[in-house]
Amino acid sequence: MGRGQLRVYLGAAPGVGKTFDMLSEGHRRVERGTDVVVGFVETHGRPHTAELLEGLEVIPRREVTYRGATFTEMDLDAVLARRPQVALVDELAHTNVPGSRHAKRWQDVDELLAAGIDVISTVNIQHLESLNDVVASITGVTQRETIPDHVVRRADQIELVDMTPEALRRRLAHGNVYAAEKVDAALANYFRIGNLTALRELALLWMADRVDDALEKYRADEGIDAIWPARERIVVALTGGPEGETLLRRGARIAGRGAGGELLAVHVSRADGLSSTPPGALDRQRALTESLGGTFHTVVGEDVAGAILDFARGVNAAMIVVGVSRRPRWMLSFQEGVGDRVVRQSGAIDVHVVTHERAGQGTLLRRADALSRNRRTAGWLLAVLGSIALTALLVSFRDMHELPSDLLLFLALTVGVALVGGLWPAVTAAVFGSLLLNWYLTPPYNTLTIGDPANALALAIFILVAVGVASVVDLAARRTLQAARSSSEADTLSALAGSVLRGENTVTAILEQLRERFAMDAVTLLERDGDGAEWRVVTCAGGPPCRRPDEGTAEVTVSDTVALSLRGPALEAGDRRVLEAFAHQAAVVLDRQRLRQRAEEARRLEAGEAIRTSLLAAVSHDLRTPLAAIKAGVTSLRQDDIDWSDDDETALLATIGDATDALERLIDNLLDLSRLETRTIRPTLRPVSLDEVVPRATTGVPPGSVALDIPESLPLLVTDAGLLERAIANVVENAVKYSPPGAEVTVSAALVPGTSGEVELRVVDRGPGVREADKATMFQPFQRLGDSRAPRDGSTAGSGVGLGLAVARGFVDALGGTIAADDTPGGGLTMVVRLPIAPVPVTTPDRVEETA
């Protein structure tokens, strides 16, 4: 059997009647004698839908157990074993329960189709993968169950189940979609008029594209080349000239007259890649096209009119919009314009010719001079004087040669003139030489009469060959110059683009390259807030800067708010392409630098927000623990109806004291973290002995829990004793907290081997240690070691807000030292603190009082 056919009922929203229509179609096919079964249908408690199941064979569902719960899914094997002609399978985008053969129901349907079973299914527009983010932005609800668009697109039949938003809301209000207790919430949220209207438009547009694809496929299969203007596609032909904006806006208005109109802009580039169109003009017209809701296309071809028509026929366009030619009217009498050719060859496609303010105001296209003024002067002199000199020479030896050799010599002179001076000096040499040949070297002499017809033919051929050769030589010279110029431009732009992509260039560097490339005195990038606002200088290479774009000898408008002004020698017209490319690259780099700054600022704000959020969560929880202990102890002591014993009172007072100490440490850490975040820590440096600081730092831990090994022979540290004590205290308290009962934490210090400028302090515990992956993050704020390591007393109180190590690292960094975590041999964690003996340079006199 061949592959089965798929029919899909597409709806804009739940409740429009997809399942109802699918079941109705099933009944119609049963009445026609077709073998139909219900593979899976979800009625959602809707009575009218449930009624349609009567009279149809329903395949029992398969039960699947997942995480202790039982779910029902379509029994794919049972449907395959039953082998009906048609299977009704609801909710094509459904995700199967884990443990099923396929992850998605559309994959089950694909297996049914492969077995030769026709399938009728349903899906809503919000489940299509390509529209998932659009639907989420409209409704605020992200659909978790999606289906690839191509699965629905390749269906043999797609039928849109449409309903107006008002009718669907009435259906909900009548209780035909959801239970009565859910109606009000549904109407107020997902089923608002605006949401339903937008979803309906998405469904209609997606379906229109599907119909358009089917039409194109039919035309291709049937070999139909004629235009079928089923949709208003308006093609706007652009040359890059100033009239482009007028044409685009006129085309957009025409496309907007009917529903579903499309705007397509097309620009034809020459096949040789040489174009006089400024790239900035096309960029602006591309941006305008996109802002008008259209698409911009570039095609390559020598025949501009033919390329435009081929493109229009390829997209099945209904109309082409062209502008009136900018060339003067007298020129059009010699050569037909592109617009006239499009009109003449358009056939069934309508052509809309738009007049504009530049119509007929163009000038003759000037050919770029390939030669310098000195070479052109030399060419004219060679054409005149060389012809005279050659004639005098040949006349002197008239008896030693004949006319054919004379013609070859004058032809050689003409080619030489073309090489030196270009086309027109060569043409002059050919004509002037032919006259001299006729007068002095063609019998009868000293007259323009030619006695022998063969000589007349030879002179005529000479003139034609000379002019032809001169034209070819001149064209080759011009092409050589154009190729060299294009190669130079390409190398320049390639180097520019490469440096920009590698991130090597700043805006100032690009402007400096531009200044050097064109030998300018100053290149200034200007910016303003809006049209009509004052210009301000962003950066300048050279100097002094231009305060306005028109102050320089050349200017490039990148956008309404960005411009480039150059002061220096005048530029050739061909240089503007490279100039505009530099200008746009400078604008891109400027935007990228600002985006990078904004991204960095956003990251800082995000980090600050994360810290504030974590701080709020931590404070709201961890401040309550000691406060609760303090309040409970005080409340208990104040109760008059209970006679507390001395031991009970002592225990309650001890609890209050411990909670107060914990609260004080927490507040101190929060204040220290705030100072570190705001960078207000300024060490107060003075000579400090490490054997005096470390004992003070360990006074807050239980007696006997720490063993000290601090030699008195260590050199003095020039540091901030208060900050160092706080850092060591936090590290030691953290080590004691996670050491097993009875195990001492060892604190030792020594000079770093091989150096005389650093002291290493090691805090060694025998606790559970820290995973290697956690060592990189354990010094960040609110990283709680208690999440992975249990305190020595087995409680959770030690987890805290995770500020101790963060504060310790901040203080050590401020003192010019380092702190790192290492594994203790035999198990545990060793914190290694390295401190410089030399003082840390202080750049500000501001001081922060010690918090010893």
PDB file of N, CA, C and O in Angstrom, residues 624-675:
ATOM      1  N   ARG A 624      16.041  36.467  60.717  1.00  0.00           N
ATOM      2  CA  ARG A 624      14.966  36.035  61.623  1.00  0.00           C
ATOM      3  C   ARG A 624      15.433  34.967  62.593  1.00  0.00           C
ATOM      4  O   ARG A 624      14.896  34.855  63.707  1.00  0.00           O
ATOM      5  N   THR A 625      16.441  34.154  62.176  1.00  0.00           N
ATOM      6  CA  THR A 625      16.857  33.055  63.049  1.00  0.00           C
ATOM      7  C   THR A 625      17.433  33.566  64.365  1.00  0.00           C
ATOM      8  O   THR A 625      16.941  33.184  65.439  1.00  0.00           O
ATOM      9  N   PRO A 626      18.446  34.429  64.365  1.00  0.00           N
ATOM     10  CA  PRO A 626      18.923  34.923  65.671  1.00  0.00           C
ATOM     11  C   PRO A 626      17.906  35.815  66.371  1.00  0.00           C
ATOM     12  O   PRO A 626      17.811  35.799  67.605  1.00  0.00           O
ATOM     13  N   LEU A 627      17.137  36.588  65.605  1.00  0.00           N
ATOM     14  CA  LEU A 627      16.118  37.432  66.234  1.00  0.00           C
ATOM     15  C   LEU A 627      15.071  36.568  66.937  1.00  0.00           C
ATOM     16  O   LEU A 627      14.596  36.913  68.034  1.00  0.00           O
ATOM     17  N   ALA A 628      14.712  35.462  66.280  1.00  0.00           N
ATOM     18  CA  ALA A 628      13.719  34.571  66.900  1.00  0.00           C
ATOM     19  C   ALA A 628      14.276  33.970  68.195  1.00  0.00           C
ATOM     20  O   ALA A 628      13.564  33.826  69.204  1.00  0.00           O
ATOM     21  N   ALA A 629      15.574  33.588  68.173  1.00  0.00           N
ATOM     22  CA  ALA A 629      16.171  33.023  69.388  1.00  0.00           C
ATOM     23  C   ALA A 629      16.232  34.063  70.492  1.00  0.00           C
ATOM     24  O   ALA A 629      15.957  33.760  71.666  1.00  0.00           O
ATOM     25  N   ILE A 630      16.609  35.294  70.122  1.00  0.00           N
ATOM     26  CA  ILE A 630      16.672  36.357  71.124  1.00  0.00           C
ATOM     27  C   ILE A 630      15.282  36.630  71.697  1.00  0.00           C
ATOM     28  O   ILE A 630      15.097  36.743  72.926  1.00  0.00           O
ATOM     29  N   LYS A 631      14.286  36.749  70.817  1.00  0.00           N
ATOM     30  CA  LYS A 631      12.935  37.046  71.303  1.00  0.00           C
ATOM     31  C   LYS A 631      12.398  35.916  72.165  1.00  0.00           C
ATOM     32  O   LYS A 631      11.753  36.158  73.203  1.00  0.00           O
ATOM     33  N   ALA A 632      12.664  34.677  71.750  1.00  0.00           N
ATOM     34  CA  ALA A 632      12.169  33.543  72.540  1.00  0.00           C
ATOM     35  C   ALA A 632      12.814  33.532  73.923  1.00  0.00           C
ATOM     36  O   ALA A 632      12.150  33.286  74.941  1.00  0.00           O
ATOM     37  N   GLY A 633      14.117  33.798  73.989  1.00  0.00           N
ATOM     38  CA  GLY A 633      14.786  33.806  75.287  1.00  0.00           C
ATOM     39  C   GLY A 633      14.289  34.913  76.189  1.00  0.00           C
ATOM     40  O   GLY A 633      14.011  34.699  77.378  1.00  0.00           O
ATOM     41  N   VAL A 634      14.163  36.136  75.609  1.00  0.00           N
ATOM     42  CA  VAL A 634      13.698  37.266  76.413  1.00  0.00           C
ATOM     43  C   VAL A 634      12.263  37.048  76.864  1.00  0.00           C
ATOM     44  O   VAL A 634      11.897  37.319  78.024  1.00  0.00           O
ATOM     45  N   THR A 635      11.414  36.565  75.959  1.00  0.00           N
ATOM     46  CA  THR A 635      10.010  36.316  76.318  1.00  0.00           C
ATOM     47  C   THR A 635       9.906  35.291  77.432  1.00  0.00           C
ATOM     48  O   THR A 635       9.087  35.418  78.370  1.00  0.00           O
ATOM     49  N   SER A 636      10.724  34.267  77.341  1.00  0.00           N
ATOM     50  CA  SER A 636      10.675  33.224  78.373  1.00  0.00           C
ATOM     51  C   SER A 636      11.100  33.780  79.728  1.00  0.00           C
ATOM     52  O   SER A 636      10.490  33.484  80.772  1.00  0.00           O
ATOM     53  N   LEU A 637      12.144  34.590  79.742  1.00  0.00           N
ATOM     54  CA  LEU A 637      12.618  35.137  81.008  1.00  0.00           C
ATOM     55  C   LEU A 637      11.622  36.110  81.624  1.00  0.00           C
ATOM     56  O   LEU A 637      11.587  36.300  82.850  1.00  0.00           O
ATOM     57  N   ARG A 638      10.800  36.744  80.782  1.00  0.00           N
ATOM     58  CA  ARG A 638       9.847  37.732  81.291  1.00  0.00           C
ATOM     59  C   ARG A 638       8.541  37.109  81.778  1.00  0.00           C
ATOM     60  O   ARG A 638       7.680  37.823  82.291  1.00  0.00           O
ATOM     61  N   GLN A 639       8.380  35.819  81.577  1.00  0.00           N
ATOM     62  CA  GLN A 639       7.130  35.190  82.007  1.00  0.00           C
ATOM     63  C   GLN A 639       7.112  35.081  83.524  1.00  0.00           C
ATOM     64  O   GLN A 639       8.011  34.490  84.145  1.00  0.00           O
ATOM     65  N   ASP A 640       6.075  35.651  84.136  1.00  0.00           N
ATOM     66  CA  ASP A 640       5.954  35.647  85.590  1.00  0.00           C
ATOM     67  C   ASP A 640       5.387  34.335  86.127  1.00  0.00           C
ATOM     68  O   ASP A 640       5.557  34.017  87.318  1.00  0.00           O
ATOM     69  N   ASP A 641       4.703  33.589  85.303  1.00  0.00           N
ATOM     70  CA  ASP A 641       4.048  32.377  85.793  1.00  0.00           C
ATOM     71  C   ASP A 641       4.974  31.177  85.798  1.00  0.00           C
ATOM     72  O   ASP A 641       4.554  30.061  86.165  1.00  0.00           O
ATOM     73  N   ILE A 642       6.210  31.361  85.364  1.00  0.00           N
ATOM     74  CA  ILE A 642       7.159  30.245  85.361  1.00  0.00           C
ATOM     75  C   ILE A 642       8.333  30.627  86.261  1.00  0.00           C
ATOM     76  O   ILE A 642       8.919  31.699  86.124  1.00  0.00           O
ATOM     77  N   ASP A 643       8.688  29.697  87.155  1.00  0.00           N
ATOM     78  CA  ASP A 643       9.818  29.922  88.042  1.00  0.00           C
ATOM     79  C   ASP A 643      11.027  29.211  87.471  1.00  0.00           C
ATOM     80  O   ASP A 643      11.172  27.990  87.595  1.00  0.00           O
ATOM     81  N   TRP A 644      11.879  29.973  86.738  1.00  0.00           N
ATOM     82  CA  TRP A 644      13.047  29.372  86.080  1.00  0.00           C
ATOM     83  C   TRP A 644      14.134  29.096  87.103  1.00  0.00           C
ATOM     84  O   TRP A 644      14.380  29.899  88.002  1.00  0.00           O
ATOM     85  N   SER A 645      14.787  27.987  86.931  1.00  0.00           N
ATOM     86  CA  SER A 645      15.934  27.670  87.797  1.00  0.00           C
ATOM     87  C   SER A 645      17.143  28.458  87.320  1.00  0.00           C
ATOM     88  O   SER A 645      17.145  29.039  86.234  1.00  0.00           O
ATOM     89  N   ASP A 646      18.177  28.476  88.156  1.00  0.00           N
ATOM     90  CA  ASP A 646      19.396  29.207  87.768  1.00  0.00           C
ATOM     91  C   ASP A 646      20.006  28.622  86.496  1.00  0.00           C
ATOM     92  O   ASP A 646      20.504  29.360  85.631  1.00  0.00           O
ATOM     93  N   ASP A 647      19.996  27.278  86.383  1.00  0.00           N
ATOM     94  CA  ASP A 647      20.568  26.660  85.181  1.00  0.00           C
ATOM     95  C   ASP A 647      19.761  27.027  83.938  1.00  0.00           C
ATOM     96  O   ASP A 647      20.330  27.286  82.856  1.00  0.00           O
ATOM     97  N   ASP A 648      18.403  27.061  84.093  1.00  0.00           N
ATOM     98  CA  ASP A 648      17.573  27.432  82.937  1.00  0.00           C
ATOM     99  C   ASP A 648      17.838  28.872  82.512  1.00  0.00           C
ATOM    100  O   ASP A 648      17.923  29.184  81.313  1.00  0.00           O
ATOM    101  N   GLU A 649      17.915  29.765  83.512  1.00  0.00           N
ATOM    102  CA  GLU A 649      18.182  31.160  83.177  1.00  0.00           C
ATOM    103  C   GLU A 649      19.543  31.317  82.507  1.00  0.00           C
ATOM    104  O   GLU A 649      19.700  32.089  81.545  1.00  0.00           O
ATOM    105  N   THR A 650      20.531  30.566  83.014  1.00  0.00           N
ATOM    106  CA  THR A 650      21.862  30.631  82.397  1.00  0.00           C
ATOM    107  C   THR A 650      21.811  30.139  80.951  1.00  0.00           C
ATOM    108  O   THR A 650      22.438  30.731  80.050  1.00  0.00           O
ATOM    109  N   ALA A 651      21.065  29.048  80.701  1.00  0.00           N
ATOM    110  CA  ALA A 651      20.970  28.519  79.343  1.00  0.00           C
ATOM    111  C   ALA A 651      20.254  29.498  78.409  1.00  0.00           C
ATOM    112  O   ALA A 651      20.685  29.707  77.262  1.00  0.00           O
ATOM    113  N   LEU A 652      19.175  30.123  78.924  1.00  0.00           N
ATOM    114  CA  LEU A 652      18.467  31.092  78.092  1.00  0.00           C
ATOM    115  C   LEU A 652      19.338  32.303  77.790  1.00  0.00           C
ATOM    116  O   LEU A 652      19.356  32.827  76.672  1.00  0.00           O
ATOM    117  N   LEU A 653      20.066  32.785  78.815  1.00  0.00           N
ATOM    118  CA  LEU A 653      20.948  33.925  78.585  1.00  0.00           C
ATOM    119  C   LEU A 653      22.070  33.579  77.599  1.00  0.00           C
ATOM    120  O   LEU A 653      22.483  34.404  76.770  1.00  0.00           O
ATOM    121  N   ALA A 654      22.574  32.332  77.701  1.00  0.00           N
ATOM    122  CA  ALA A 654      23.616  31.896  76.749  1.00  0.00           C
ATOM    123  C   ALA A 654      23.067  31.854  75.332  1.00  0.00           C
ATOM    124  O   ALA A 654      23.751  32.232  74.371  1.00  0.00           O
ATOM    125  N   THR A 655      21.803  31.386  75.212  1.00  0.00           N
ATOM    126  CA  THR A 655      21.182  31.354  73.886  1.00  0.00           C
ATOM    127  C   THR A 655      21.034  32.763  73.320  1.00  0.00           C
ATOM    128  O   THR A 655      21.306  33.023  72.140  1.00  0.00           O
ATOM    129  N   ILE A 656      20.590  33.684  74.197  1.00  0.00           N
ATOM    130  CA  ILE A 656      20.456  35.075  73.748  1.00  0.00           C
ATOM    131  C   ILE A 656      21.812  35.639  73.338  1.00  0.00           C
ATOM    132  O   ILE A 656      21.951  36.337  72.322  1.00  0.00           O
ATOM    133  N   GLY A 657      22.857  35.345  74.119  1.00  0.00           N
ATOM    134  CA  GLY A 657      24.187  35.849  73.778  1.00  0.00           C
ATOM    135  C   GLY A 657      24.706  35.293  72.468  1.00  0.00           C
ATOM    136  O   GLY A 657      25.255  36.032  71.631  1.00  0.00           O
ATOM    137  N   ASP A 658      24.544  33.962  72.283  1.00  0.00           N
ATOM    138  CA  ASP A 658      25.009  33.348  71.031  1.00  0.00           C
ATOM    139  C   ASP A 658      24.255  33.917  69.828  1.00  0.00           C
ATOM    140  O   ASP A 658      24.858  34.205  68.774  1.00  0.00           O
ATOM    141  N   ALA A 659      22.931  34.089  69.969  1.00  0.00           N
ATOM    142  CA  ALA A 659      22.146  34.632  68.857  1.00  0.00           C
ATOM    143  C   ALA A 659      22.538  36.072  68.576  1.00  0.00           C
ATOM    144  O   ALA A 659      22.586  36.504  67.412  1.00  0.00           O
ATOM    145  N   THR A 660      22.837  36.828  69.659  1.00  0.00           N
ATOM    146  CA  THR A 660      23.274  38.218  69.456  1.00  0.00           C
ATOM    147  C   THR A 660      24.609  38.272  68.725  1.00  0.00           C
ATOM    148  O   THR A 660      24.810  39.097  67.820  1.00  0.00           O
ATOM    149  N   ASP A 661      25.527  37.378  69.101  1.00  0.00           N
ATOM    150  CA  ASP A 661      26.816  37.327  68.416  1.00  0.00           C
ATOM    151  C   ASP A 661      26.637  36.965  66.944  1.00  0.00           C
ATOM    152  O   ASP A 661      27.286  37.551  66.052  1.00  0.00           O
ATOM    153  N   ALA A 662      25.768  35.983  66.684  1.00  0.00           N
ATOM    154  CA  ALA A 662      25.527  35.588  65.298  1.00  0.00           C
ATOM    155  C   ALA A 662      24.920  36.730  64.503  1.00  0.00           C
ATOM    156  O   ALA A 662      25.287  36.974  63.342  1.00  0.00           O
ATOM    157  N   LEU A 663      23.975  37.454  65.146  1.00  0.00           N
ATOM    158  CA  LEU A 663      23.354  38.581  64.461  1.00  0.00           C
ATOM    159  C   LEU A 663      24.373  39.681  64.193  1.00  0.00           C
ATOM    160  O   LEU A 663      24.382  40.298  63.112  1.00  0.00           O
ATOM    161  N   GLU A 664      25.266  39.917  65.160  1.00  0.00           N
ATOM    162  CA  GLU A 664      26.292  40.947  64.979  1.00  0.00           C
ATOM    163  C   GLU A 664      27.226  40.579  63.826  1.00  0.00           C
ATOM    164  O   GLU A 664      27.583  41.420  63.001  1.00  0.00           O
ATOM    165  N   ARG A 665      27.645  39.283  63.766  1.00  0.00           N
ATOM    166  CA  ARG A 665      28.527  38.859  62.681  1.00  0.00           C
ATOM    167  C   ARG A 665      27.832  39.007  61.327  1.00  0.00           C
ATOM    168  O   ARG A 665      28.441  39.421  60.331  1.00  0.00           O
ATOM    169  N   LEU A 666      26.557  38.664  61.283  1.00  0.00           N
ATOM    170  CA  LEU A 666      25.824  38.773  60.037  1.00  0.00           C
ATOM    171  C   LEU A 666      25.734  40.223  59.568  1.00  0.00           C
ATOM    172  O   LEU A 666      25.971  40.540  58.393  1.00  0.00           O
ATOM    173  N   ILE A 667      25.413  41.121  60.488  1.00  0.00           N
ATOM    174  CA  ILE A 667      25.311  42.537  60.130  1.00  0.00           C
ATOM    175  C   ILE A 667      26.674  43.083  59.714  1.00  0.00           C
ATOM    176  O   ILE A 667      26.790  43.856  58.744  1.00  0.00           O
ATOM    177  N   ASP A 668      27.735  42.679  60.430  1.00  0.00           N
ATOM    178  CA  ASP A 668      29.079  43.137  60.066  1.00  0.00           C
ATOM    179  C   ASP A 668      29.431  42.681  58.641  1.00  0.00           C
ATOM    180  O   ASP A 668      29.989  43.453  57.841  1.00  0.00           O
ATOM    181  N   ASN A 669      29.113  41.421  58.328  1.00  0.00           N
ATOM    182  CA  ASN A 669      29.419  40.915  56.990  1.00  0.00           C
ATOM    183  C   ASN A 669      28.613  41.643  55.923  1.00  0.00           C
ATOM    184  O   ASN A 669      29.107  41.938  54.825  1.00  0.00           O
ATOM    185  N   LEU A 670      27.353  41.929  56.227  1.00  0.00           N
ATOM    186  CA  LEU A 670      26.535  42.658  55.261  1.00  0.00           C
ATOM    187  C   LEU A 670      27.094  44.058  55.031  1.00  0.00           C
ATOM    188  O   LEU A 670      27.152  44.533  53.881  1.00  0.00           O
ATOM    189  N   LEU A 671      27.512  44.720  56.099  1.00  0.00           N
ATOM    190  CA  LEU A 671      28.095  46.050  55.952  1.00  0.00           C
ATOM    191  C   LEU A 671      29.412  45.990  55.182  1.00  0.00           C
ATOM    192  O   LEU A 671      29.688  46.834  54.316  1.00  0.00           O
ATOM    193  N   ASP A 672      30.233  44.978  55.498  1.00  0.00           N
ATOM    194  CA  ASP A 672      31.503  44.834  54.783  1.00  0.00           C
ATOM    195  C   ASP A 672      31.271  44.552  53.302  1.00  0.00           C
ATOM    196  O   ASP A 672      31.983  45.094  52.438  1.00  0.00           O
ATOM    197  N   LEU A 673      30.301  43.697  52.987  1.00  0.00           N
ATOM    198  CA  LEU A 673      30.016  43.407  51.597  1.00  0.00           C
ATOM    199  C   LEU A 673      29.538  44.661  50.868  1.00  0.00           C
ATOM    200  O   LEU A 673      29.911  44.917  49.722  1.00  0.00           O
ATOM    201  N   SER A 674      28.732  45.473  51.554  1.00  0.00           N
ATOM    202  CA  SER A 674      28.274  46.721  50.949  1.00  0.00           C
ATOM    203  C   SER A 674      29.442  47.649  50.650  1.00  0.00           C
ATOM    204  O   SER A 674      29.508  48.269  49.591  1.00  0.00           O
ATOM    205  N   ARG A 675      30.398  47.725  51.554  1.00  0.00           N
ATOM    206  CA  ARG A 675      31.571  48.564  51.337  1.00  0.00           C
ATOM    207  C   ARG A 675      32.414  48.037  50.175  1.00  0.00           C
ATOM    208  O   ARG A 675      32.952  48.810  49.382  1.00  0.00           O
TER     209      ARG A 675
END
